[in-house]
CSV table of C-alpha atoms in Angstrom, one decimal:
chain,number,residue,atom,x,y,z
A,79,UNK,CA,-8.1,-22.5,24.7
A,80,UNK,CA,-9.6,-25.9,23.7
A,81,UNK,CA,-7.6,-28.1,21.3
A,82,UNK,CA,-10.4,-27.8,18.7
A,83,UNK,CA,-8.9,-26.1,15.6
A,84,UNK,CA,-10.6,-24.4,12.7
A,85,UNK,CA,-8.8,-25.6,9.6
A,86,UNK,CA,-8.9,-23.2,6.8
A,87,UNK,CA,-9.5,-25.0,3.5
A,88,UNK,CA,-6.7,-24.7,1.0
A,89,UNK,CA,-7.3,-22.0,-1.6
A,90,UNK,CA,-7.8,-24.5,-4.3
A,91,UNK,CA,-10.5,-26.3,-2.3
A,92,UNK,CA,-12.4,-23.1,-2.1
A,93,UNK,CA,-12.0,-22.6,-5.8
A,94,UNK,CA,-13.2,-26.1,-6.5
A,95,UNK,CA,-16.5,-25.4,-4.7
A,96,UNK,CA,-17.3,-22.5,-7.0
A,97,UNK,CA,-15.6,-19.5,-5.3
A,98,UNK,CA,-12.8,-19.0,-7.8
A,99,UNK,CA,-12.6,-15.2,-7.9
A,100,UNK,CA,-15.2,-14.0,-5.4
A,101,UNK,CA,-15.3,-15.5,-1.9
A,102,UNK,CA,-17.7,-15.0,1.0
A,103,UNK,CA,-16.5,-11.4,1.3
A,104,UNK,CA,-18.5,-10.3,-1.7
A,105,UNK,CA,-21.8,-10.8,0.1
A,106,UNK,CA,-21.2,-8.3,2.7
A,107,UNK,CA,-18.4,-5.9,1.6
A,108,UNK,CA,-18.8,-2.2,0.9
A,109,UNK,CA,-16.3,0.0,-0.8
A,110,UNK,CA,-13.2,1.2,1.2
A,111,UNK,CA,-12.1,4.7,0.3
A,112,UNK,CA,-8.4,3.8,0.0
A,113,UNK,CA,-6.0,4.3,-2.9
A,114,UNK,CA,-4.3,1.2,-4.2
A,115,UNK,CA,-1.1,0.6,-2.3
A,116,UNK,CA,-1.7,3.1,0.4
A,117,UNK,CA,-2.6,2.5,4.0
A,118,UNK,CA,-6.3,2.8,4.7
A,119,UNK,CA,-7.2,4.8,7.8
A,120,UNK,CA,-9.1,3.2,10.6
A,121,UNK,CA,-12.2,5.1,9.8
A,122,UNK,CA,-12.4,3.4,6.4
A,123,UNK,CA,-13.6,0.2,7.9
A,124,UNK,CA,-17.2,1.1,8.7
A,125,UNK,CA,-18.8,-1.0,6.0
A,126,UNK,CA,-20.7,-3.7,7.9
A,127,UNK,CA,-24.0,-5.3,7.3
A,128,UNK,CA,-26.8,-3.3,9.1
A,129,UNK,CA,-28.6,-6.6,9.8
A,130,UNK,CA,-25.5,-8.0,11.5
A,131,UNK,CA,-24.9,-5.2,13.9
A,132,UNK,CA,-27.0,-2.0,14.0
A,133,UNK,CA,-25.1,1.3,14.1
A,134,UNK,CA,-26.7,2.3,17.4
A,135,UNK,CA,-25.6,-1.0,19.0
A,136,UNK,CA,-22.1,-0.5,17.8
A,137,UNK,CA,-22.0,2.9,19.4
A,138,UNK,CA,-23.5,1.7,22.7
A,139,UNK,CA,-21.4,-1.5,23.0
A,140,UNK,CA,-18.7,-1.2,25.7
A,141,UNK,CA,-16.1,-3.5,24.2
A,142,UNK,CA,-13.5,-5.0,26.6
A,143,UNK,CA,-10.0,-3.8,26.3
A,144,UNK,CA,-8.0,-6.0,23.9
A,145,UNK,CA,-4.5,-7.1,24.9
A,146,UNK,CA,-4.1,-10.3,22.9
A,147,UNK,CA,-7.1,-10.0,20.6
A,148,UNK,CA,-8.6,-13.2,22.0
A,149,UNK,CA,-10.6,-11.6,24.8
A,150,UNK,CA,-14.3,-12.4,24.7
A,151,UNK,CA,-14.3,-14.2,21.3
A,152,UNK,CA,-17.8,-14.7,19.9
A,153,UNK,CA,-19.3,-18.1,19.9
A,154,UNK,CA,-18.0,-19.2,16.5
A,155,UNK,CA,-14.4,-19.0,17.6
A,156,UNK,CA,-14.7,-19.4,21.3
A,157,UNK,CA,-13.5,-23.0,21.4
A,158,UNK,CA,-11.0,-22.9,18.7
A,159,UNK,CA,-7.2,-22.6,18.3
A,160,UNK,CA,-5.9,-19.7,16.4
A,161,UNK,CA,-5.4,-20.6,12.7
A,162,UNK,CA,-2.2,-19.4,11.2
A,163,UNK,CA,0.5,-17.4,13.0
A,164,UNK,CA,2.9,-14.5,12.9
A,165,UNK,CA,6.7,-14.3,13.1
A,166,UNK,CA,9.4,-11.7,12.9
A,167,UNK,CA,12.9,-12.2,11.4
A,168,UNK,CA,16.2,-11.6,13.2
A,169,UNK,CA,16.0,-7.9,12.3
A,170,UNK,CA,12.6,-7.5,13.8
A,171,UNK,CA,10.7,-7.3,10.5
A,172,UNK,CA,7.5,-9.2,9.7
A,173,UNK,CA,7.9,-12.6,8.1
A,174,UNK,CA,5.6,-13.0,5.1
A,175,UNK,CA,4.0,-16.4,4.7
A,176,UNK,CA,0.7,-18.1,4.2
A,177,UNK,CA,0.2,-18.5,7.9
A,178,UNK,CA,-0.2,-14.7,8.2
A,179,UNK,CA,-3.1,-14.6,5.8
A,180,UNK,CA,-4.6,-17.6,7.6
A,181,UNK,CA,-4.4,-15.5,10.8
A,182,UNK,CA,-6.1,-12.6,9.1
A,183,UNK,CA,-8.9,-14.8,7.7
A,184,UNK,CA,-9.3,-16.6,11.1
A,185,UNK,CA,-10.3,-13.3,12.8
A,186,UNK,CA,-12.1,-11.9,9.8
A,187,UNK,CA,-14.5,-14.8,9.9
A,188,UNK,CA,-16.1,-13.0,12.8
A,189,UNK,CA,-17.4,-10.2,10.7
A,190,UNK,CA,-21.2,-10.3,11.1
A,191,UNK,CA,-20.9,-11.3,14.7
A,192,UNK,CA,-18.8,-8.2,15.4
A,193,UNK,CA,-18.3,-5.0,13.4
A,194,UNK,CA,-15.3,-5.1,11.1
A,195,UNK,CA,-13.6,-2.2,13.0
A,196,UNK,CA,-13.7,-4.4,16.1
A,197,UNK,CA,-12.3,-7.4,14.3
A,198,UNK,CA,-9.5,-5.3,13.0
A,199,UNK,CA,-8.7,-4.2,16.5
A,200,UNK,CA,-8.5,-7.8,17.5
A,201,UNK,CA,-6.0,-8.6,14.8
A,202,UNK,CA,-3.9,-5.6,15.6
A,203,UNK,CA,-3.9,-6.5,19.3
A,204,UNK,CA,-2.8,-10.1,18.4
A,205,UNK,CA,0.0,-8.7,16.2
A,206,UNK,CA,1.2,-6.4,19.0
A,207,UNK,CA,1.1,-9.3,21.6
A,208,UNK,CA,3.2,-11.6,19.4
A,209,UNK,CA,5.6,-9.4,17.5
A,210,UNK,CA,8.2,-6.7,18.1
A,211,UNK,CA,6.8,-3.2,17.6
A,212,UNK,CA,8.2,-2.7,14.1
A,213,UNK,CA,6.9,-6.1,12.9
A,214,UNK,CA,3.5,-5.4,14.4
A,215,UNK,CA,3.3,-2.1,12.7
A,216,UNK,CA,4.2,-3.8,9.4
A,217,UNK,CA,1.5,-6.4,10.0
A,218,UNK,CA,-1.1,-3.7,10.7
A,219,UNK,CA,-0.2,-1.9,7.5
A,220,UNK,CA,-0.5,-5.2,5.5
A,221,UNK,CA,-3.8,-5.9,7.2
A,222,UNK,CA,-5.2,-2.6,6.1
A,223,UNK,CA,-4.2,-3.2,2.5
A,224,UNK,CA,-5.6,-6.7,2.6
A,225,UNK,CA,-8.9,-5.3,3.8
A,226,UNK,CA,-8.9,-2.6,1.1
A,227,UNK,CA,-8.0,-5.2,-1.5
A,228,UNK,CA,-10.8,-7.6,-0.4
A,229,UNK,CA,-13.3,-4.7,-0.5
A,230,UNK,CA,-12.1,-3.7,-4.0
A,231,UNK,CA,-12.3,-7.3,-5.1
A,232,UNK,CA,-15.9,-7.6,-3.9
A,233,UNK,CA,-16.9,-4.4,-5.6
A,234,UNK,CA,-15.2,-5.5,-8.8
A,235,UNK,CA,-17.2,-8.7,-8.7
A,236,UNK,CA,-20.6,-7.1,-8.3
A,237,UNK,CA,-22.8,-7.6,-11.3
A,238,UNK,CA,-20.4,-10.0,-12.9
A,239,UNK,CA,-21.6,-13.5,-13.9
A,240,UNK,CA,-21.0,-16.3,-11.4
A,241,UNK,CA,-17.8,-18.0,-12.1
A,242,UNK,CA,-19.5,-21.4,-12.3
A,243,UNK,CA,-22.1,-20.1,-14.8
A,244,UNK,CA,-22.6,-22.3,-17.9
A,245,UNK,CA,-22.0,-19.3,-20.2
A,246,UNK,CA,-18.7,-18.3,-18.7
A,247,UNK,CA,-16.4,-18.4,-21.7
A,248,UNK,CA,-12.7,-19.1,-21.5
A,249,UNK,CA,-11.8,-15.5,-22.5
A,250,UNK,CA,-14.2,-14.1,-19.9
A,251,UNK,CA,-12.7,-16.2,-17.2
A,252,UNK,CA,-9.1,-15.3,-18.3
A,253,UNK,CA,-10.1,-11.6,-18.2
A,254,UNK,CA,-11.5,-12.0,-14.7
A,255,UNK,CA,-8.3,-13.6,-13.5
A,256,UNK,CA,-6.2,-11.0,-15.1
A,257,UNK,CA,-8.2,-8.3,-13.4
A,258,UNK,CA,-7.7,-9.9,-10.0
A,259,UNK,CA,-3.9,-10.2,-10.6
A,260,UNK,CA,-3.8,-6.6,-11.6
A,261,UNK,CA,-5.7,-5.6,-8.5
A,262,UNK,CA,-3.3,-7.5,-6.3
A,263,UNK,CA,-0.4,-5.7,-7.9
A,264,UNK,CA,-1.9,-2.4,-6.9
A,265,UNK,CA,-2.1,-3.4,-3.2
A,266,UNK,CA,0.8,-5.7,-2.5
A,267,UNK,CA,4.5,-6.1,-3.1
A,268,UNK,CA,5.8,-9.1,-5.1
A,269,UNK,CA,6.8,-10.8,-1.9
A,270,UNK,CA,3.4,-10.2,-0.3
A,271,UNK,CA,1.6,-11.6,-3.4
A,272,UNK,CA,3.8,-14.7,-3.4
A,273,UNK,CA,3.1,-15.3,0.3
A,274,UNK,CA,-0.6,-14.7,0.1
A,275,UNK,CA,-1.8,-15.7,-3.3
A,276,UNK,CA,0.7,-17.9,-5.1
A,277,UNK,CA,-1.4,-21.1,-4.6
A,278,UNK,CA,-4.5,-19.5,-6.0
A,279,UNK,CA,-2.7,-18.2,-9.0
A,280,UNK,CA,-1.3,-21.7,-9.7
A,281,UNK,CA,-4.9,-23.1,-9.5
A,282,UNK,CA,-6.2,-20.3,-11.6
A,283,UNK,CA,-3.8,-21.2,-14.4
A,284,UNK,CA,-4.8,-24.9,-14.0
A,285,UNK,CA,-8.5,-23.9,-14.3
A,286,UNK,CA,-7.9,-22.0,-17.5
A,287,UNK,CA,-5.9,-24.9,-19.0
A,288,UNK,CA,-8.5,-27.4,-18.0
A,289,UNK,CA,-11.4,-25.4,-19.5
A,290,UNK,CA,-9.4,-25.0,-22.7
A,291,UNK,CA,-9.0,-28.7,-23.0
A,292,UNK,CA,-12.6,-29.4,-22.2
A,293,UNK,CA,-13.8,-26.9,-24.9
A,294,UNK,CA,-11.4,-28.2,-27.5
A,295,UNK,CA,-13.6,-30.0,-30.0
A,296,UNK,CA,-10.6,-31.3,-32.0
A,297,UNK,CA,-9.7,-33.6,-29.1
A,298,UNK,CA,-11.2,-37.1,-28.7
A,299,UNK,CA,-12.5,-38.1,-25.3
A,300,UNK,CA,-9.4,-40.2,-24.6
A,301,UNK,CA,-7.1,-37.3,-25.6
A,302,UNK,CA,-9.0,-35.0,-23.3
A,303,UNK,CA,-8.7,-37.4,-20.4
A,304,UNK,CA,-5.0,-37.8,-21.0
A,305,UNK,CA,-4.4,-34.0,-21.1
A,306,UNK,CA,-6.5,-33.4,-18.0
A,307,UNK,CA,-4.6,-36.0,-16.2
A,308,UNK,CA,-1.3,-34.3,-17.2
A,309,UNK,CA,-2.6,-31.0,-16.0
A,310,UNK,CA,-3.4,-32.5,-12.6
A,311,UNK,CA,0.0,-34.2,-12.4
A,312,UNK,CA,1.7,-30.9,-13.1
A,313,UNK,CA,0.2,-29.3,-9.9
A,314,UNK,CA,2.1,-29.2,-6.6
A,315,UNK,CA,1.7,-32.4,-4.6
A,316,UNK,CA,-0.2,-30.8,-1.8
A,317,UNK,CA,-2.7,-29.4,-4.2
A,318,UNK,CA,-3.2,-32.7,-5.9
A,319,UNK,CA,-3.8,-34.4,-2.6
A,320,UNK,CA,-6.4,-31.7,-1.7
A,321,UNK,CA,-8.2,-32.2,-5.0
A,322,UNK,CA,-8.3,-36.0,-4.4
A,323,UNK,CA,-9.8,-35.4,-1.0
A,324,UNK,CA,-12.7,-33.3,-2.3
């Protein structure tokens, strides 16, 4: 594979561009009939955009057998290196880290070029090719919960005001963030949430604090500037560097 690599923007960069609580998933997701915290069956992942791939084309398509998940990648990923990665610990269990979510998102960027069920097959094949059987099974289970969570998040955001809307109040934004945190708790363990979403939750807290300062009419402009600077300085170094690069 060519050395060109798709670099996933850090979560806080995505948030800075106005996708704080509802990412690109919202535009195409449909509901997944899965209970929170349970493994969704393969048949749940049939919610794809009709304009992307017609149902009749999906049925007629003779997909090549997947052994690594990288066979016949569509054009958007054909000349890229896999973003993220997977590891197992000494006991053969799946290691939880941000790279695993990057891997999921790398393949899931194909949705629209391929039906979601096919993309899921790619990810599972990749897991099986790079992990012991037990860790691969854990990864597939986590993937299904991740997909169910993203579908639920997209459904939860339907009809809600855009997070960058001028009339978005501090209390409304805080409520939205609390709803997302509660949704994550229904699908993931504490360790999984830490691995997948800790950066976003740090940035969410910063966003709320920043908005509170900006809306505080009792503060003078210099005081606001000082407090905003303090909020930035309290962020992790990598996050600060990413914000400066925007």
